[in-house]
JSON list of C-alpha atoms in Angstrom, two decimals:
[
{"chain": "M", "resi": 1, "resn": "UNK", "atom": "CA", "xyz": [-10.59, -34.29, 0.02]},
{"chain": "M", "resi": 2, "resn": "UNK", "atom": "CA", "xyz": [-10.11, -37.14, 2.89]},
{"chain": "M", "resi": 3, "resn": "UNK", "atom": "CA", "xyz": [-12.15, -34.86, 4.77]},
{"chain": "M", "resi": 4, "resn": "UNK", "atom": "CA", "xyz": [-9.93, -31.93, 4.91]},
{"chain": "M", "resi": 5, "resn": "UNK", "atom": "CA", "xyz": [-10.64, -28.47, 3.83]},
{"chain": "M", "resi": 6, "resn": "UNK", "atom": "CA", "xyz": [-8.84, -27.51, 0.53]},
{"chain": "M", "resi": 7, "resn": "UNK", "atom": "CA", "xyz": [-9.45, -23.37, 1.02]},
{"chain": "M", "resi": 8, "resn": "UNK", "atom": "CA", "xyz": [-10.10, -23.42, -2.42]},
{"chain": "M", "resi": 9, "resn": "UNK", "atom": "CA", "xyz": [-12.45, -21.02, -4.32]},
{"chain": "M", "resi": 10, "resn": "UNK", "atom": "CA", "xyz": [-14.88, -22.24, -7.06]},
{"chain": "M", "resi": 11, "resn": "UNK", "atom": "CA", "xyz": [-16.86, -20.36, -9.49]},
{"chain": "M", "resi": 12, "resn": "UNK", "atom": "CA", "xyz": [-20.26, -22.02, -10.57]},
{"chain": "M", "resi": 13, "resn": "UNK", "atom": "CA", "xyz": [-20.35, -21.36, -14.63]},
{"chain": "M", "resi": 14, "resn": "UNK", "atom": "CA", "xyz": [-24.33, -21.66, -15.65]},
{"chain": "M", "resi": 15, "resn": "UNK", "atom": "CA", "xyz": [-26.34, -19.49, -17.53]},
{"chain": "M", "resi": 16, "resn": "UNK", "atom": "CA", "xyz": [-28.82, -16.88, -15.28]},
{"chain": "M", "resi": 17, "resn": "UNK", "atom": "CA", "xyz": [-30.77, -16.90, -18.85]},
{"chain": "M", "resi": 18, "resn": "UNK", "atom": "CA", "xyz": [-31.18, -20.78, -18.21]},
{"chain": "M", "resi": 19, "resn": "UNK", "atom": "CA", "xyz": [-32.38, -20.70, -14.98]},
{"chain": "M", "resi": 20, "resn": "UNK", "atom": "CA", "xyz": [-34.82, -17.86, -15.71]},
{"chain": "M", "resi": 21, "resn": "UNK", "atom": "CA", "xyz": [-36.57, -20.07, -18.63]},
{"chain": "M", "resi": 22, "resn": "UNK", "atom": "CA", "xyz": [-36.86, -23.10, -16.38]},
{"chain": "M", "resi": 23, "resn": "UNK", "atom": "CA", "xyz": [-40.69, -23.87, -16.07]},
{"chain": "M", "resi": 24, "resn": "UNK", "atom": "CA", "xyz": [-40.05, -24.73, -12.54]},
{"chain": "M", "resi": 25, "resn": "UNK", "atom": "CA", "xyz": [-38.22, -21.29, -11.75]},
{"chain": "M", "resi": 26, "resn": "UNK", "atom": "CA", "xyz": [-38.50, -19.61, -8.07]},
{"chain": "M", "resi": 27, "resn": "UNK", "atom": "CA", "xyz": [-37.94, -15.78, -6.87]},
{"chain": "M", "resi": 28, "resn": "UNK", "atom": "CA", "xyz": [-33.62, -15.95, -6.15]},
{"chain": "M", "resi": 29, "resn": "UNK", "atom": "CA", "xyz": [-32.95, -14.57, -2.72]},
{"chain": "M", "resi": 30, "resn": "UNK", "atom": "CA", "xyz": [-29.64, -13.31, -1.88]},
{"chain": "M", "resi": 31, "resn": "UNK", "atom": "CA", "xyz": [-29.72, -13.17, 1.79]},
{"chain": "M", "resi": 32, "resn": "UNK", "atom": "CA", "xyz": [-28.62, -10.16, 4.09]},
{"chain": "M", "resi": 33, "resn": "UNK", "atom": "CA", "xyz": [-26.31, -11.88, 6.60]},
{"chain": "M", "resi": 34, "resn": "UNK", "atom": "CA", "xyz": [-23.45, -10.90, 9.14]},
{"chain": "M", "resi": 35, "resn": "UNK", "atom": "CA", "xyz": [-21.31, -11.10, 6.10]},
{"chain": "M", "resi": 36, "resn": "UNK", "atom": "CA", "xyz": [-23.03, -8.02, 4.30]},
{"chain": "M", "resi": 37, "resn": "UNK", "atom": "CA", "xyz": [-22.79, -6.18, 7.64]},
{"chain": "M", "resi": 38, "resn": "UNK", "atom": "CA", "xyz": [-19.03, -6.74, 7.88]},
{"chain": "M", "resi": 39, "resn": "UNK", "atom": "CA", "xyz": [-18.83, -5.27, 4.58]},
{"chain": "M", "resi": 40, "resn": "UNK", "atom": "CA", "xyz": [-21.14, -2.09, 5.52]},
{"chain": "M", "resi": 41, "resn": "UNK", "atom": "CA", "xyz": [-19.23, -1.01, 8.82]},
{"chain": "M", "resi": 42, "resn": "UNK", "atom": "CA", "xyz": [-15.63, -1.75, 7.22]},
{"chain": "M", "resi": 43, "resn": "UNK", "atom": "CA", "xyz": [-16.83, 0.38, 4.38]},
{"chain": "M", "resi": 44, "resn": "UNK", "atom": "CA", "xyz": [-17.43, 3.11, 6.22]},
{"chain": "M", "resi": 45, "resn": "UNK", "atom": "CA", "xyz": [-15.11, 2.79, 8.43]},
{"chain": "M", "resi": 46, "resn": "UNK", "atom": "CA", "xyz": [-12.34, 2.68, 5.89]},
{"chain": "M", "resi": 47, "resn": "UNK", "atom": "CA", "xyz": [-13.52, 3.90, 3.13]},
{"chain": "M", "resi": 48, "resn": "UNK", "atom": "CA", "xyz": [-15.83, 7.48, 4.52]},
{"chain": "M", "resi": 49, "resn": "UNK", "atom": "CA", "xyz": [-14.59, 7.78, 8.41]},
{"chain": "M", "resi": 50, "resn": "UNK", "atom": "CA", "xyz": [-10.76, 7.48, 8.50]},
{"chain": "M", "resi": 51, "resn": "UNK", "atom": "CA", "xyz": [-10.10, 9.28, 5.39]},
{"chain": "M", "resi": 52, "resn": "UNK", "atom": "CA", "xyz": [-12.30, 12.48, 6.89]},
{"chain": "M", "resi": 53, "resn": "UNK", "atom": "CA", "xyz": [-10.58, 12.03, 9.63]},
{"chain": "M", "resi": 54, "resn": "UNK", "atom": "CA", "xyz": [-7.15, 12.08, 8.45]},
{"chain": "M", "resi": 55, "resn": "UNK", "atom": "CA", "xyz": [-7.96, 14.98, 5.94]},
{"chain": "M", "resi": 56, "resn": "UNK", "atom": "CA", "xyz": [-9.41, 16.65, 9.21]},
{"chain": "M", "resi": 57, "resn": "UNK", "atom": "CA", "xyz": [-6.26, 15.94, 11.41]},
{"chain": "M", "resi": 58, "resn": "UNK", "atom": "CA", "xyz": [-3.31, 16.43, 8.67]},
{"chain": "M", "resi": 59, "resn": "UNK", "atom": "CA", "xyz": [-4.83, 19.32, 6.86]},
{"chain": "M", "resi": 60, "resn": "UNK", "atom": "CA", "xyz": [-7.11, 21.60, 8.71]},
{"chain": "M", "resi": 61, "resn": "UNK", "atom": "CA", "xyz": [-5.62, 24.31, 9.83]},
{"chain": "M", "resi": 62, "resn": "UNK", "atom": "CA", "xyz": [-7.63, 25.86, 12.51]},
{"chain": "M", "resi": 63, "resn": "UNK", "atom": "CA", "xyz": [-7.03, 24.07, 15.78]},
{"chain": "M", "resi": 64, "resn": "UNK", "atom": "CA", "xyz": [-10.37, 24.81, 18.06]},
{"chain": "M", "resi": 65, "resn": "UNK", "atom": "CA", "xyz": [-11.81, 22.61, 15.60]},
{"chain": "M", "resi": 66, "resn": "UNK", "atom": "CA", "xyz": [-9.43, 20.12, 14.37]},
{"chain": "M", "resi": 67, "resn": "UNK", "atom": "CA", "xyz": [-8.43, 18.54, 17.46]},
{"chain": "M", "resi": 68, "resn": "UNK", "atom": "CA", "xyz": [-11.94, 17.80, 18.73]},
{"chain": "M", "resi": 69, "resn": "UNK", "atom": "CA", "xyz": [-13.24, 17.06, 15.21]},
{"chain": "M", "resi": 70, "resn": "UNK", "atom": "CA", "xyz": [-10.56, 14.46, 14.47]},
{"chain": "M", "resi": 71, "resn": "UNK", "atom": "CA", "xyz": [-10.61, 12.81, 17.84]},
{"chain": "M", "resi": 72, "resn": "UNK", "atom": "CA", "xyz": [-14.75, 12.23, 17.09]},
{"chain": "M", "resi": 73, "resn": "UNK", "atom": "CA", "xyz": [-14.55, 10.79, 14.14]},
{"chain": "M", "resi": 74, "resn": "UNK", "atom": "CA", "xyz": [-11.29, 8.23, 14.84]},
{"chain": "M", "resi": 75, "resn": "UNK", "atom": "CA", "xyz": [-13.32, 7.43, 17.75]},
{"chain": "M", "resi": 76, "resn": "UNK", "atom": "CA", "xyz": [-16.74, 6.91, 15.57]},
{"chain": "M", "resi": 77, "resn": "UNK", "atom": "CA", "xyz": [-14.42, 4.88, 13.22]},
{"chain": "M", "resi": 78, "resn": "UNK", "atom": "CA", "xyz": [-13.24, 2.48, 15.62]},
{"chain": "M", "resi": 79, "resn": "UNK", "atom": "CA", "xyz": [-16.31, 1.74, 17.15]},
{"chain": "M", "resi": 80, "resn": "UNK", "atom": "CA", "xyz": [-17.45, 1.37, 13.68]},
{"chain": "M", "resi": 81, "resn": "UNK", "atom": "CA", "xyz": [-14.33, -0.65, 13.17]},
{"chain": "M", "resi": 82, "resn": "UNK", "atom": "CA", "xyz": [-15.12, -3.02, 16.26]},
{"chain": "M", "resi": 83, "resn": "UNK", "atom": "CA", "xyz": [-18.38, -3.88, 15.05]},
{"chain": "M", "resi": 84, "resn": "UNK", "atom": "CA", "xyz": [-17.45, -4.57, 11.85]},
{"chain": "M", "resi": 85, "resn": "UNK", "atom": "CA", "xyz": [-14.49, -7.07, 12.67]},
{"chain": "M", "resi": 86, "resn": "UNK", "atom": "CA", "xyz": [-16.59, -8.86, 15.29]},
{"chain": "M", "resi": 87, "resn": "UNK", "atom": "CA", "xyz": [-19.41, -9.40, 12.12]},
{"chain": "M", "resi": 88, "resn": "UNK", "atom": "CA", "xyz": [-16.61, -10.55, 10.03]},
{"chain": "M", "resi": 89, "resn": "UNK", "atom": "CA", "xyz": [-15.52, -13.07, 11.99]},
{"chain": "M", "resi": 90, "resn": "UNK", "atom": "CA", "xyz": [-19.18, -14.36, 13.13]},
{"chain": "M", "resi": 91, "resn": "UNK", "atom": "CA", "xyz": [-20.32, -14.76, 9.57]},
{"chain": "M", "resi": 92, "resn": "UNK", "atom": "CA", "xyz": [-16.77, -16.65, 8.74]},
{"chain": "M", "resi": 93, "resn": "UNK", "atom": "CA", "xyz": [-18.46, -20.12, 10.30]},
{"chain": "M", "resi": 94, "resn": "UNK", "atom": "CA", "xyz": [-15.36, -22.52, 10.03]},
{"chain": "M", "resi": 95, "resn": "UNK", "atom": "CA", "xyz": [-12.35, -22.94, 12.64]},
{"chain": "M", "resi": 96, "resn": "UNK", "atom": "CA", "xyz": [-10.55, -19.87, 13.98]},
{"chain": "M", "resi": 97, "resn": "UNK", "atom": "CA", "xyz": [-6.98, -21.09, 12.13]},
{"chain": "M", "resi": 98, "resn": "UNK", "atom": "CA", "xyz": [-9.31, -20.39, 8.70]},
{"chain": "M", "resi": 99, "resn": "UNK", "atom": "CA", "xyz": [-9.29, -16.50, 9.23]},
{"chain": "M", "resi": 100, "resn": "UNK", "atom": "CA", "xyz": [-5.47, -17.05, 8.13]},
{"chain": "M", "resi": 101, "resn": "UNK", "atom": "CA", "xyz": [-5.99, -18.77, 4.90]},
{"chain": "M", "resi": 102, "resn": "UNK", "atom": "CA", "xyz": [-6.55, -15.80, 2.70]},
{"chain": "M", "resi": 103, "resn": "UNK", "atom": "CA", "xyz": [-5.48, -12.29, 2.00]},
{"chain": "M", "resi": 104, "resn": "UNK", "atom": "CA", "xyz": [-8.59, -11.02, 2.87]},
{"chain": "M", "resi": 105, "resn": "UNK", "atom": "CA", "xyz": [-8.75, -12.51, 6.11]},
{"chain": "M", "resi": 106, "resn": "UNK", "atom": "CA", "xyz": [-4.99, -11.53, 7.16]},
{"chain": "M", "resi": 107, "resn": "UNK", "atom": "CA", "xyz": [-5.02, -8.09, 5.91]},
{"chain": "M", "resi": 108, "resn": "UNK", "atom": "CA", "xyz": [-8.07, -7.70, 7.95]},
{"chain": "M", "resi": 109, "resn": "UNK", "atom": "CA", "xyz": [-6.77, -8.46, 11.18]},
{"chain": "M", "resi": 110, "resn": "UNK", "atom": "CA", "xyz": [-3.19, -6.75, 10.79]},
{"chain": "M", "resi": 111, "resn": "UNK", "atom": "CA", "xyz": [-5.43, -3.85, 9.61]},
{"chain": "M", "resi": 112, "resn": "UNK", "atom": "CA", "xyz": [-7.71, -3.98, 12.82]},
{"chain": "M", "resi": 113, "resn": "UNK", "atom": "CA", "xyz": [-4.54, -4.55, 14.80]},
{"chain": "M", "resi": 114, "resn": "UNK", "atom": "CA", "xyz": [-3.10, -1.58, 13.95]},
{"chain": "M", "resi": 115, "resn": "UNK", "atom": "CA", "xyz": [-6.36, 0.68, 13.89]},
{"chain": "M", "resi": 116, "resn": "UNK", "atom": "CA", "xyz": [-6.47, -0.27, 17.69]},
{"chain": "M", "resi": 117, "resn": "UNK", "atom": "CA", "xyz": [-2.40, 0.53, 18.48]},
{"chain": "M", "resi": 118, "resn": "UNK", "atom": "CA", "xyz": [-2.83, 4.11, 16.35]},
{"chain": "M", "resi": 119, "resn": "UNK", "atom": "CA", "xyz": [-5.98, 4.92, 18.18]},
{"chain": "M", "resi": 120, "resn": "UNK", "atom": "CA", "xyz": [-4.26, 3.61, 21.56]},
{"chain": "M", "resi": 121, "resn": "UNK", "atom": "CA", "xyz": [-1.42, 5.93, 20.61]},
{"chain": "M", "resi": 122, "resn": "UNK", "atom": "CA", "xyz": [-3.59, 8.94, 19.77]},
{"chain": "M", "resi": 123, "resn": "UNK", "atom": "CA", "xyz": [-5.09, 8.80, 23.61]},
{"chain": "M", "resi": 124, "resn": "UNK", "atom": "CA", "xyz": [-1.60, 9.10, 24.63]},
{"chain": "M", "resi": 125, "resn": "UNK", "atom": "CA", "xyz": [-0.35, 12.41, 22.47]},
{"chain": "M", "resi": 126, "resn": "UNK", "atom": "CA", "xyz": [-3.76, 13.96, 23.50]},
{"chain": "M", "resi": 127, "resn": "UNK", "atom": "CA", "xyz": [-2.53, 13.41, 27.27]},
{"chain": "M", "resi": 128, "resn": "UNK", "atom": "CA", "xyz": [1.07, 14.58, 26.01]},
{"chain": "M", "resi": 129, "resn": "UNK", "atom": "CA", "xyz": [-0.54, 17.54, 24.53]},
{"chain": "M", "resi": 130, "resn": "UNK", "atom": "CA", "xyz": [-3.09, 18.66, 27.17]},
{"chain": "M", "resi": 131, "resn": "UNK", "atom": "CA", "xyz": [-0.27, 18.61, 29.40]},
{"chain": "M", "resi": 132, "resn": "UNK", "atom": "CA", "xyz": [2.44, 20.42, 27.67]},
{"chain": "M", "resi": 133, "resn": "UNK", "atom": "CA", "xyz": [-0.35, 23.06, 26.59]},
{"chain": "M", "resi": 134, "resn": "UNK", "atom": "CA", "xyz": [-1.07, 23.26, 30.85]},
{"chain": "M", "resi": 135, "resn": "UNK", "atom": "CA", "xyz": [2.67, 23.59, 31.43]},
{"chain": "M", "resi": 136, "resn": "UNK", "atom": "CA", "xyz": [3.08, 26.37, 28.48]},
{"chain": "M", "resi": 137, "resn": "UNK", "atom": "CA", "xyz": [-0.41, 28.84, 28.79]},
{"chain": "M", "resi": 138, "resn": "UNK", "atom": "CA", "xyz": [-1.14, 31.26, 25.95]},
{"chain": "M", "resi": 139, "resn": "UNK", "atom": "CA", "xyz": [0.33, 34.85, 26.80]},
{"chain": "M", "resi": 140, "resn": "UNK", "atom": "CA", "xyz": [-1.34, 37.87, 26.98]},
{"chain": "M", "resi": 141, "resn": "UNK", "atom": "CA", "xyz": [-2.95, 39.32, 23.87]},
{"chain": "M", "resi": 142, "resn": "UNK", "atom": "CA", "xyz": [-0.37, 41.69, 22.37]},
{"chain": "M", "resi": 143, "resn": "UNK", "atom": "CA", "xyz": [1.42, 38.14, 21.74]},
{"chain": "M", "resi": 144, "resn": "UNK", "atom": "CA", "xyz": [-1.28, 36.73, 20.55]},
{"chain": "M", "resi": 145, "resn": "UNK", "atom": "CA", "xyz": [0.90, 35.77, 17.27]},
{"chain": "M", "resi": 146, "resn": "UNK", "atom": "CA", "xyz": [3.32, 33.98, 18.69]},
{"chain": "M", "resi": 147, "resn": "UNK", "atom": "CA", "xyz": [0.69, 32.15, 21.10]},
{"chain": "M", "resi": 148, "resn": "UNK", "atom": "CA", "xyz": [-1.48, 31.07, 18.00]},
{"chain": "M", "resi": 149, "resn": "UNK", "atom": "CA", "xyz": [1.70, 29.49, 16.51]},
{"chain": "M", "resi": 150, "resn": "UNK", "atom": "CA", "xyz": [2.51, 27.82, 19.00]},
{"chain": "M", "resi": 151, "resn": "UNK", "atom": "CA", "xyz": [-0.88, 26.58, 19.20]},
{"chain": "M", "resi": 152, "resn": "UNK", "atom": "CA", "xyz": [-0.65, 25.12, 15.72]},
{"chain": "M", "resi": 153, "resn": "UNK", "atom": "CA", "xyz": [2.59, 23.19, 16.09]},
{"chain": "M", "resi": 154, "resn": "UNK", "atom": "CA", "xyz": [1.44, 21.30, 19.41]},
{"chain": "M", "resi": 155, "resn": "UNK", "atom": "CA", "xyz": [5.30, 21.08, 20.61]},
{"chain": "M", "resi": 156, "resn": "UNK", "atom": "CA", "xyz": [5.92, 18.30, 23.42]},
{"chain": "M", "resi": 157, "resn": "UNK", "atom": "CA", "xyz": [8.43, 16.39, 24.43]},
{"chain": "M", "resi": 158, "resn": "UNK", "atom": "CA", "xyz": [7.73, 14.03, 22.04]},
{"chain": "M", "resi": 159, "resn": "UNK", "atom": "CA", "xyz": [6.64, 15.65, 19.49]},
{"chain": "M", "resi": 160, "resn": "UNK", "atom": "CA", "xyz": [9.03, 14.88, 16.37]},
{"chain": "M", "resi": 161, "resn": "UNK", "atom": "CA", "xyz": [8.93, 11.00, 16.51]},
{"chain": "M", "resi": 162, "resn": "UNK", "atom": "CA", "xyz": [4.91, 10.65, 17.91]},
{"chain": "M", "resi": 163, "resn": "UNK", "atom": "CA", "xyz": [3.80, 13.09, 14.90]},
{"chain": "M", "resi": 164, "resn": "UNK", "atom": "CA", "xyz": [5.99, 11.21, 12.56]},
{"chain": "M", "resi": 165, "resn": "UNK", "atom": "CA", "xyz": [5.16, 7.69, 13.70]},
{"chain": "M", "resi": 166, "resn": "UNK", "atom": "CA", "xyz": [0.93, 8.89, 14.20]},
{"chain": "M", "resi": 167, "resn": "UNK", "atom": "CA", "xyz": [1.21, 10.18, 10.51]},
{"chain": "M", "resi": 168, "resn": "UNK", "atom": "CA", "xyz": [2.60, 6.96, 8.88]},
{"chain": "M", "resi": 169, "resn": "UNK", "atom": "CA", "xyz": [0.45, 4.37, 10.72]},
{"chain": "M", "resi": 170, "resn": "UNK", "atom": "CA", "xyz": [-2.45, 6.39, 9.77]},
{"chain": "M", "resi": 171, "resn": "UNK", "atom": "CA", "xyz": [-1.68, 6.22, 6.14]},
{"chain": "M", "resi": 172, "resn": "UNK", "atom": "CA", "xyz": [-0.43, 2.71, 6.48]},
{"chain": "M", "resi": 173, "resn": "UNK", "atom": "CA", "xyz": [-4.16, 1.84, 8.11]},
{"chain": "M", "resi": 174, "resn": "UNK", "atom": "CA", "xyz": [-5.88, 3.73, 5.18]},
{"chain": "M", "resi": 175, "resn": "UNK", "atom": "CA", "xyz": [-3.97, 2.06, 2.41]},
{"chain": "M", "resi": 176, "resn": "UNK", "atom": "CA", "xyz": [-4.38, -1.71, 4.39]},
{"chain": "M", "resi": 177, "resn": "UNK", "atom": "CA", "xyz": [-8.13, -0.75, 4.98]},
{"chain": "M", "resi": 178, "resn": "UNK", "atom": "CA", "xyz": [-8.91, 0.41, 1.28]},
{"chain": "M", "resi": 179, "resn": "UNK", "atom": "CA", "xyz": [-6.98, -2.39, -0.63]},
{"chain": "M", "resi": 180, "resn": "UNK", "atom": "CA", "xyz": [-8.91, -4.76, 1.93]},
{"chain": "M", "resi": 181, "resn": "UNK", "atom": "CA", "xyz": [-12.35, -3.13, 0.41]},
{"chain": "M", "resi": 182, "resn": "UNK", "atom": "CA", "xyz": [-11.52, -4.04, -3.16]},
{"chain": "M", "resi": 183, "resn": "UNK", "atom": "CA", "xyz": [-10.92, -7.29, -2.01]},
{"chain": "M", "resi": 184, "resn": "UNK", "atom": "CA", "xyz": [-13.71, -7.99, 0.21]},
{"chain": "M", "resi": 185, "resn": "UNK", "atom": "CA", "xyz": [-15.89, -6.43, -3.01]},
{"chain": "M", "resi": 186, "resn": "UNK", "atom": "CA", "xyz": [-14.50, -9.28, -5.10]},
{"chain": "M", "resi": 187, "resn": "UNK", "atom": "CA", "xyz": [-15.08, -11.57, -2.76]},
{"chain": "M", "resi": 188, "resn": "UNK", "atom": "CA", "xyz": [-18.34, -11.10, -2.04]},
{"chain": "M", "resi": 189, "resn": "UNK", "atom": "CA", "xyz": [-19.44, -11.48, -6.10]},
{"chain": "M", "resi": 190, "resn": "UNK", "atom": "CA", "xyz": [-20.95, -8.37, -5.76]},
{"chain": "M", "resi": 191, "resn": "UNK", "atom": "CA", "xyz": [-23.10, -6.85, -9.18]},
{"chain": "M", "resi": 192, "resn": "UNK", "atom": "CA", "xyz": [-20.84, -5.34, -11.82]},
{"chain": "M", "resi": 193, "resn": "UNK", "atom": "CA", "xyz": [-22.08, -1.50, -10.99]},
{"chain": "M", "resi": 194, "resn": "UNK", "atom": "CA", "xyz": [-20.90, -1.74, -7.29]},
{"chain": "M", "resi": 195, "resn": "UNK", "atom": "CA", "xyz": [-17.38, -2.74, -8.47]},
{"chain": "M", "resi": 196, "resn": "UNK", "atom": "CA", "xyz": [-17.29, 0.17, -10.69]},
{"chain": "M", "resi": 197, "resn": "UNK", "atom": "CA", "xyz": [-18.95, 2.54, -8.22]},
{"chain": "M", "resi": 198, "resn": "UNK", "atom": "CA", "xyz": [-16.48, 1.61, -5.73]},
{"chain": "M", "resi": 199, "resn": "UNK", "atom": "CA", "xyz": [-13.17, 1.54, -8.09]},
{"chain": "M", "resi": 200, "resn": "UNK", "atom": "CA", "xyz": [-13.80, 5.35, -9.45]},
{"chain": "M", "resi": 201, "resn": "UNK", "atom": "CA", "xyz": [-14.50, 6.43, -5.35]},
{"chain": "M", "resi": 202, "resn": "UNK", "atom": "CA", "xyz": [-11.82, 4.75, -4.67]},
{"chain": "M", "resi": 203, "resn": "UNK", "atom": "CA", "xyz": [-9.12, 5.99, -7.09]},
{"chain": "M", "resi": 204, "resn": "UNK", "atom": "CA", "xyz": [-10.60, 9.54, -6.51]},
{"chain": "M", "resi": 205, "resn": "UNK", "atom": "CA", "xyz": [-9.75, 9.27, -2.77]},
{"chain": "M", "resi": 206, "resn": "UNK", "atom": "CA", "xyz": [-6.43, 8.19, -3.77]},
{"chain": "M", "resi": 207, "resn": "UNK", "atom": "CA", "xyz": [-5.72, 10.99, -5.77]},
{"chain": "M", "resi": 208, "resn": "UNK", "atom": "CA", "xyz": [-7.47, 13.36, -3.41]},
{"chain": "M", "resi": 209, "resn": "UNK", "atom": "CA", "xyz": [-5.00, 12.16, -0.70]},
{"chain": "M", "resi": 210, "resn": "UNK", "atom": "CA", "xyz": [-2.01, 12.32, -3.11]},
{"chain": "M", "resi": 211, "resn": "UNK", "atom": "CA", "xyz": [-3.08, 15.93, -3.95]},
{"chain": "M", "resi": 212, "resn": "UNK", "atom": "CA", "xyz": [-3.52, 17.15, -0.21]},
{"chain": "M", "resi": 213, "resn": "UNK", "atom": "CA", "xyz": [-0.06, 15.87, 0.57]},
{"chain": "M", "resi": 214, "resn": "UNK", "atom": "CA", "xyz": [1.48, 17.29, -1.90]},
{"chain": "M", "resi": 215, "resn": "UNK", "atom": "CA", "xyz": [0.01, 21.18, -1.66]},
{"chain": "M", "resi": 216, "resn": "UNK", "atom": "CA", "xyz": [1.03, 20.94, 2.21]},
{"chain": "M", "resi": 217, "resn": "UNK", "atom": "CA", "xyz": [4.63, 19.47, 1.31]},
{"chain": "M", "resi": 218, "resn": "UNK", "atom": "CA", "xyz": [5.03, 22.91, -1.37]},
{"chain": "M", "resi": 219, "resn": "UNK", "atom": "CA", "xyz": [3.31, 24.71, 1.19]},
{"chain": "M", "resi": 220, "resn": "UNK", "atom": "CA", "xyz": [5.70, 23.65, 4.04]},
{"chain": "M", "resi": 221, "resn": "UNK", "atom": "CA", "xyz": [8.63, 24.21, 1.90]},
{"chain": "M", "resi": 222, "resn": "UNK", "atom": "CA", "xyz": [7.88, 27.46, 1.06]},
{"chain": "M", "resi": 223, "resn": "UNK", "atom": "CA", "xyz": [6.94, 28.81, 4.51]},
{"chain": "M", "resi": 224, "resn": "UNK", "atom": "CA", "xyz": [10.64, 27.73, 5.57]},
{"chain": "M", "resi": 225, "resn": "UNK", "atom": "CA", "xyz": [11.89, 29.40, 2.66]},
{"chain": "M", "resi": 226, "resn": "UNK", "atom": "CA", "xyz": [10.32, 32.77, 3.91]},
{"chain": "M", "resi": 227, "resn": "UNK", "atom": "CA", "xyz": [11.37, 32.08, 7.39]},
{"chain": "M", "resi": 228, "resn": "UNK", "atom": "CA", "xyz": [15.05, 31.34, 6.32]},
{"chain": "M", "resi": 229, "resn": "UNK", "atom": "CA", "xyz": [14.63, 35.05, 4.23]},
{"chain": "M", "resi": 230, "resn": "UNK", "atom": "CA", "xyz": [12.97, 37.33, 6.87]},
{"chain": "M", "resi": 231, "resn": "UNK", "atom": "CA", "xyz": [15.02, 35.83, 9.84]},
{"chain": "M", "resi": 232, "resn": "UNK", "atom": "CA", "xyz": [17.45, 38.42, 11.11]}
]
């Protein structure tokens, strides 16, 4: 209109049955583009990666593995994360103040935003912890109980607002990143399977998550309860 952009979204109503009967038909070719891409590596990255690896970080117990496991796949994620987000906004091909006019768009880059600070902030309670666990060695085996403990609660310093804080931007990513997905799959007019393939993974993950949260909370509760009881 007057040769500015209304950022509005149109629907073309025809009939595929029409077009398929026209004597004059051609082969339809949806293109593979940077746009597709986007959608593959934010997929994964929000959708697969960063729910393992919060599952793998908040719930596994046994910390040889858990630490080195979790810190692989955030960092696999944010590559991932990178790539997509620099596909997304190549295969957006209109002025940079566009990537603001949509939800889409604006979740996207709070979401990437924060994926960098919480990963920034993860290099810097690994440093915490490597040091604290220099300053405070294991002791010998007969208190090997009390070693392993302390093990699993990686005290520092820090530890009760960094945990807290870690915990609640990671969730806050995963919730931005998945309601971004459903989203992106409506935007992209994608076939009627893939939106139901994608709404029945991705209420299952919700509930998954809901469920794991809620066996550690009981969990929790009732390990202080036996504390509190066998404490002299």
């Amino acid at each position: 209109n007057d040769r500015r952009l209304l950022s509005d979204l149109w629907f073309l109503k025809a009939s595929a049955q029409d077009a398929l009967s026209s004597p004059r038909r051609r082969g339809c070719i949806y293109p593979f583009s940077y746009y597709h891409l986007h959608g593959i590596f934010q997929f994964f990255t929000y959708g697969v990666i960063f729910p393992i690896g919060y599952i793998v970080g908040r719930h596994v117990k046994t910390l040889p593995i858990k630490r080195p496991l979790h810190m692989s796949l955030q960092l696999f994620g944010v590559a991932l994360a990178i790539c997509g987000f620099a596909f997304g906004v190549h295969s957006v091909r209109a002025p940079s103040w566009l990537h603001f006019k949509h939800a889409h768009a604006i979740i996207g880059i709070i979401t990437f935003i924060l994926t960098i600070l919480q990963f920034l902030a993860g290099l810097v309670g690994f440093i915490f912890l490597n040091k604290e666990n220099q300053k405070n060695p294991n002791h010998n085996n007969s208190d090997h109980k009390f070693s392993s403990t302390q093990n699993n609660d990686d005290k520092w310093g820090g530890e009760g607002v960094w945990r807290i804080g870690h915990r609640i931007l990671g969730l806050l990513i995963l919730a931005l990143g998945l309601v971004n997905i459903s989203l992106g799959v409506f935007l992209a007019v994608l076939p009627l399977p893939v939106w139901i393939i994608w709404y029945i993974y991705f209420g299952f993950l919700v509930l998954l998550l809901i469920g794991m949260e809620i066996v550690a909370l009981l969990s929790r509760n009732g390990s202080r309860k036996s504390k509190s009881t066998t404490r002299p």
